[in-house]
């Protein structure tokens, strides 16, 4: 028995036509125009947020106590690729991103700073 869906097809799709062939036999689409193929990576798309080419060579303790604007300016000058500003009690995901500076800010001042 074929699976059924309670979600109607979009109006621009032929009735009953599924977006992918059954059984997962479709070929990968390849890279977008202008993105060269890397051997063994057919269909892979490079991550534009991939690792930065330059990582700041400094600790994060110097940011604690700074006003938020000064901390952001310093981070940009020192080469941090991303600055994430959060309240001290924020619930966050713990994925590590090289080159990202995290700042916990309370009342306009940095109370905690960490990399990743």
Coordinates of N, CA and C in Angstrom, one line a residue:
X1 N 0.8 -1.2 0.0 CA 0.0 0.0 0.0 C 0.9 1.2 0.0
X2 N 0.6 2.2 -0.9 CA 1.4 3.4 -1.0 C 1.0 4.3 0.1
X3 N 2.1 5.0 0.7 CA 1.7 6.0 1.7 C 0.9 7.1 1.2
X4 N 0.0 7.6 2.1 CA -0.9 8.7 1.7 C -0.5 9.9 2.6
X5 N -0.9 11.0 2.1 CA -0.6 12.3 2.9 C -1.9 13.1 3.0
X6 N -2.1 13.7 4.1 CA -3.3 14.5 4.3 C -2.9 16.0 3.8
X7 N -1.7 16.2 3.4 CA -1.3 17.5 2.9 C -1.5 17.6 1.4
X8 N -2.3 18.5 0.9 CA -2.6 18.6 -0.5 C -1.4 19.0 -1.3
X9 N -1.3 18.6 -2.6 CA -0.3 19.1 -3.4 C -0.4 20.6 -3.7
X10 N 0.7 21.3 -3.9 CA 0.6 22.7 -4.2 C -0.1 22.8 -5.6
X11 N -0.7 24.0 -5.8 CA -1.5 24.1 -7.0 C -0.6 24.1 -8.3
X12 N 0.7 24.3 -8.2 CA 1.5 24.3 -9.4 C 2.1 22.9 -9.7
X13 N 1.8 21.9 -8.9 CA 2.3 20.6 -9.2 C 1.2 19.7 -9.8
X14 N 1.6 18.9 -10.7 CA 0.6 17.9 -11.3 C 0.1 17.1 -10.2
X15 N -1.2 16.8 -10.2 CA -1.8 16.0 -9.2 C -1.2 14.6 -9.1
X16 N -0.8 14.2 -7.8 CA -0.2 12.9 -7.6 C 1.2 12.8 -7.8
X17 N 1.9 13.9 -8.4 CA 3.3 13.8 -8.7 C 4.1 14.2 -7.4
X18 N 5.0 13.3 -7.0 CA 5.8 13.5 -5.8 C 7.1 14.3 -6.2
X19 N 7.6 15.1 -5.3 CA 8.8 15.9 -5.7 C 10.1 15.0 -5.9
X20 N 10.1 13.8 -5.3 CA 11.3 13.0 -5.4 C 10.9 11.6 -5.9
X21 N 11.7 10.9 -6.7 CA 11.3 9.6 -7.2 C 11.3 8.6 -6.0
X22 N 10.4 7.6 -6.0 CA 10.4 6.6 -5.0 C 11.7 5.9 -4.9
X23 N 12.0 5.5 -3.6 CA 13.2 4.6 -3.4 C 14.5 5.4 -3.3
X24 N 14.5 6.7 -3.4 CA 15.7 7.5 -3.2 C 16.7 7.3 -4.3
X25 N 16.3 7.2 -5.6 CA 17.2 6.9 -6.7 C 17.6 8.1 -7.4
X26 N 17.2 9.3 -6.9 CA 17.6 10.5 -7.6 C 19.1 10.8 -7.5
X27 N 19.7 11.3 -8.5 CA 21.1 11.6 -8.5 C 21.3 13.0 -7.7
X28 N 22.4 13.1 -7.0 CA 22.6 14.4 -6.3 C 22.7 15.5 -7.4
X29 N 22.2 16.7 -7.0 CA 22.1 17.8 -8.0 C 23.5 18.4 -8.4
X30 N 24.5 18.1 -7.7 CA 25.8 18.7 -8.0 C 25.9 20.1 -7.3
X31 N 27.1 20.7 -7.5 CA 27.3 22.0 -6.8 C 26.6 23.1 -7.6
X32 N 26.3 24.2 -6.9 CA 25.7 25.4 -7.6 C 26.7 25.9 -8.6
X33 N 26.2 26.7 -9.6 CA 27.1 27.3 -10.6 C 28.2 28.1 -10.0
X34 N 29.4 27.9 -10.4 CA 30.6 28.7 -9.9 C 31.2 28.0 -8.7
X35 N 30.7 26.9 -8.2 CA 31.3 26.2 -7.1 C 32.0 25.0 -7.6
X36 N 33.3 24.9 -7.5 CA 34.0 23.8 -8.2 C 33.7 22.5 -7.4
X37 N 33.7 21.4 -8.1 CA 33.6 20.1 -7.5 C 34.9 19.7 -6.8
X38 N 34.7 19.1 -5.7 CA 35.9 18.5 -4.9 C 35.8 17.0 -5.1
X39 N 36.8 16.3 -5.5 CA 36.7 14.9 -5.7 C 36.1 14.2 -4.4
X40 N 35.1 13.4 -4.6 CA 34.5 12.6 -3.6 C 33.4 13.4 -2.9
X41 N 33.0 14.6 -3.4 CA 32.0 15.4 -2.7 C 30.9 15.8 -3.6
X42 N 30.5 14.9 -4.5 CA 29.4 15.2 -5.4 C 28.2 15.6 -4.7
X43 N 27.7 16.8 -5.0 CA 26.5 17.3 -4.4 C 26.7 18.1 -3.2
X44 N 27.9 18.0 -2.6 CA 28.1 18.8 -1.4 C 28.2 20.3 -1.7
X45 N 27.7 21.1 -0.8 CA 27.8 22.5 -0.9 C 28.6 23.0 0.2
X46 N 29.6 23.9 -0.1 CA 30.5 24.4 1.0 C 29.7 25.2 2.0
X47 N 30.1 25.1 3.3 CA 29.5 25.8 4.3 C 30.1 27.2 4.4
X48 N 29.2 28.3 4.1 CA 29.8 29.6 4.0 C 30.2 30.1 5.4
X49 N 29.7 29.4 6.5 CA 30.1 29.8 7.8 C 31.2 28.9 8.3
X50 N 31.9 28.2 7.4 CA 33.0 27.3 7.8 C 34.1 28.0 8.6
X51 N 35.1 27.3 8.9 CA 36.1 27.8 9.8 C 36.8 29.0 9.3
X52 N 37.0 30.0 10.1 CA 37.6 31.3 9.6 C 39.1 31.0 9.3
X53 N 39.7 31.8 8.4 CA 41.0 31.6 8.0 C 42.0 32.3 9.1
X54 N 41.4 33.1 10.0 CA 42.3 33.7 11.0 C 41.5 33.6 12.3
X55 N 42.2 33.1 13.3 CA 41.6 33.0 14.7 C 42.3 34.0 15.6
X56 N 41.5 34.8 16.4 CA 42.2 35.7 17.3 C 43.0 34.9 18.3
X57 N 44.2 35.5 18.6 CA 45.1 34.9 19.5 C 45.1 35.7 20.8
X58 N 44.0 35.6 21.5 CA 43.8 36.3 22.8 C 42.8 35.6 23.6
X59 N 42.9 35.8 24.9 CA 42.0 35.3 25.8 C 40.7 36.1 25.9
X60 N 39.7 35.6 26.6 CA 38.5 36.3 26.6 C 38.3 37.1 27.9
X61 N 39.1 36.9 28.9 CA 39.0 37.6 30.2 C 39.0 39.1 30.1
X62 N 39.7 39.7 29.1 CA 39.8 41.1 29.0 C 38.5 41.8 28.6
X63 N 37.5 41.0 28.1 CA 36.2 41.6 27.7 C 35.3 41.8 28.9
X64 N 35.5 41.1 30.0 CA 34.7 41.1 31.2 C 34.8 42.5 31.8
X65 N 33.7 43.2 32.0 CA 33.7 44.5 32.6 C 33.6 45.7 31.6
X66 N 33.8 45.3 30.3 CA 33.7 46.4 29.3 C 32.3 46.7 29.0
X67 N 32.0 47.9 28.6 CA 30.6 48.2 28.0 C 30.4 47.4 26.7
X68 N 29.2 47.0 26.5 CA 28.9 46.1 25.3 C 29.5 46.7 24.0
X69 N 29.3 48.0 23.8 CA 29.8 48.6 22.5 C 31.3 48.5 22.4
X70 N 32.0 48.8 23.5 CA 33.5 48.7 23.5 C 33.9 47.2 23.3
X71 N 33.2 46.3 23.9 CA 33.6 44.9 23.7 C 33.4 44.5 22.2
X72 N 32.3 44.9 21.6 CA 32.0 44.6 20.2 C 33.1 45.2 19.3
X73 N 33.5 46.4 19.6 CA 34.5 47.1 18.8 C 35.8 46.4 18.9
X74 N 36.2 46.1 20.1 CA 37.5 45.4 20.4 C 37.5 44.0 19.7
X75 N 36.3 43.3 19.7 CA 36.3 42.0 19.1 C 36.5 42.1 17.6
X76 N 35.9 43.1 17.0 CA 36.0 43.3 15.5 C 37.5 43.7 15.2
X77 N 38.1 44.5 16.0 CA 39.5 44.9 15.8 C 40.4 43.8 15.9
X78 N 40.1 42.8 16.8 CA 41.0 41.7 17.1 C 40.7 40.5 16.2
X79 N 39.7 40.6 15.3 CA 39.5 39.5 14.3 C 38.5 38.4 14.6
X80 N 37.7 38.6 15.6 CA 36.6 37.6 15.9 C 35.7 37.7 14.7
X81 N 35.3 36.5 14.2 CA 34.4 36.5 13.0 C 33.0 36.8 13.4
X82 N 32.6 36.4 14.6 CA 31.2 36.6 15.0 C 31.2 36.9 16.5
X83 N 30.3 37.8 16.9 CA 30.1 38.1 18.3 C 28.7 37.9 18.6
X84 N 28.4 37.0 19.6 CA 27.1 36.7 20.0 C 26.9 37.3 21.4
X85 N 25.9 38.2 21.5 CA 25.6 38.8 22.8 C 24.3 38.2 23.3
X86 N 24.4 37.8 24.6 CA 23.3 37.1 25.3 C 23.1 37.7 26.7
X87 N 21.9 37.5 27.2 CA 21.7 37.8 28.6 C 22.4 36.7 29.4
X88 N 22.8 37.0 30.7 CA 23.6 36.0 31.5 C 22.9 34.7 31.7
X89 N 21.5 34.7 31.7 CA 20.8 33.5 32.0 C 20.2 32.8 30.7
X90 N 20.7 33.2 29.6 CA 20.1 32.7 28.3 C 20.3 31.2 28.2
X91 N 19.3 30.6 27.6 CA 19.4 29.1 27.2 C 20.0 29.1 25.8
X92 N 21.1 28.5 25.6 CA 21.7 28.6 24.3 C 22.1 27.2 23.8
X93 N 22.3 27.0 22.5 CA 22.8 25.8 22.0 C 24.3 25.8 22.3
X94 N 24.9 24.6 22.4 CA 26.3 24.5 22.8 C 27.2 24.1 21.6
X95 N 26.8 24.3 20.4 CA 27.7 24.0 19.2 C 28.9 25.0 19.3
X96 N 30.0 24.5 19.0 CA 31.3 25.3 19.0 C 31.5 25.8 17.6
X97 N 31.7 27.1 17.5 CA 32.0 27.7 16.2 C 33.3 28.5 16.4
X98 N 34.3 28.0 15.7 CA 35.6 28.6 15.8 C 35.6 30.1 15.4
X99 N 36.2 31.0 16.1 CA 36.2 32.4 15.8 C 35.0 33.2 16.3
X100 N 34.1 32.5 17.0 CA 33.0 33.2 17.6 C 33.3 33.6 19.1
X101 N 33.0 34.8 19.4 CA 33.1 35.3 20.8 C 31.7 35.5 21.3
X102 N 31.5 34.8 22.5 CA 30.2 34.9 23.2 C 30.3 35.9 24.3
X103 N 29.4 36.8 24.4 CA 29.4 37.8 25.5 C 28.1 37.7 26.3
X104 N 28.1 37.5 27.6 CA 27.0 37.6 28.4 C 27.0 39.1 28.9
X105 N 25.9 39.8 28.6 CA 25.8 41.2 28.9 C 24.6 41.5 29.9
X106 N 24.9 42.2 31.0 CA 23.9 42.6 31.9 C 24.1 44.1 32.2
X107 N 23.0 44.8 32.1 CA 23.0 46.3 32.4 C 24.1 47.0 31.5
X108 N 24.2 46.5 30.3 CA 25.1 47.2 29.3 C 26.6 46.8 29.5
X109 N 27.0 45.9 30.4 CA 28.4 45.5 30.6 C 28.5 44.0 30.5
X110 N 29.7 43.6 30.0 CA 30.0 42.2 29.8 C 30.3 41.6 31.2
X111 N 29.6 40.5 31.5 CA 29.8 39.9 32.8 C 30.5 38.5 32.6
X112 N 30.5 38.0 31.4 CA 31.2 36.8 31.1 C 31.5 36.8 29.6
X113 N 32.6 36.2 29.2 CA 33.0 36.1 27.8 C 33.7 34.7 27.6
X114 N 33.3 34.1 26.5 CA 34.0 32.8 26.1 C 34.0 32.6 24.6
X115 N 34.9 31.7 24.2 CA 35.1 31.5 22.8 C 34.2 30.3 22.4
X116 N 33.8 30.4 21.1 CA 33.0 29.3 20.5 C 31.6 29.6 20.3

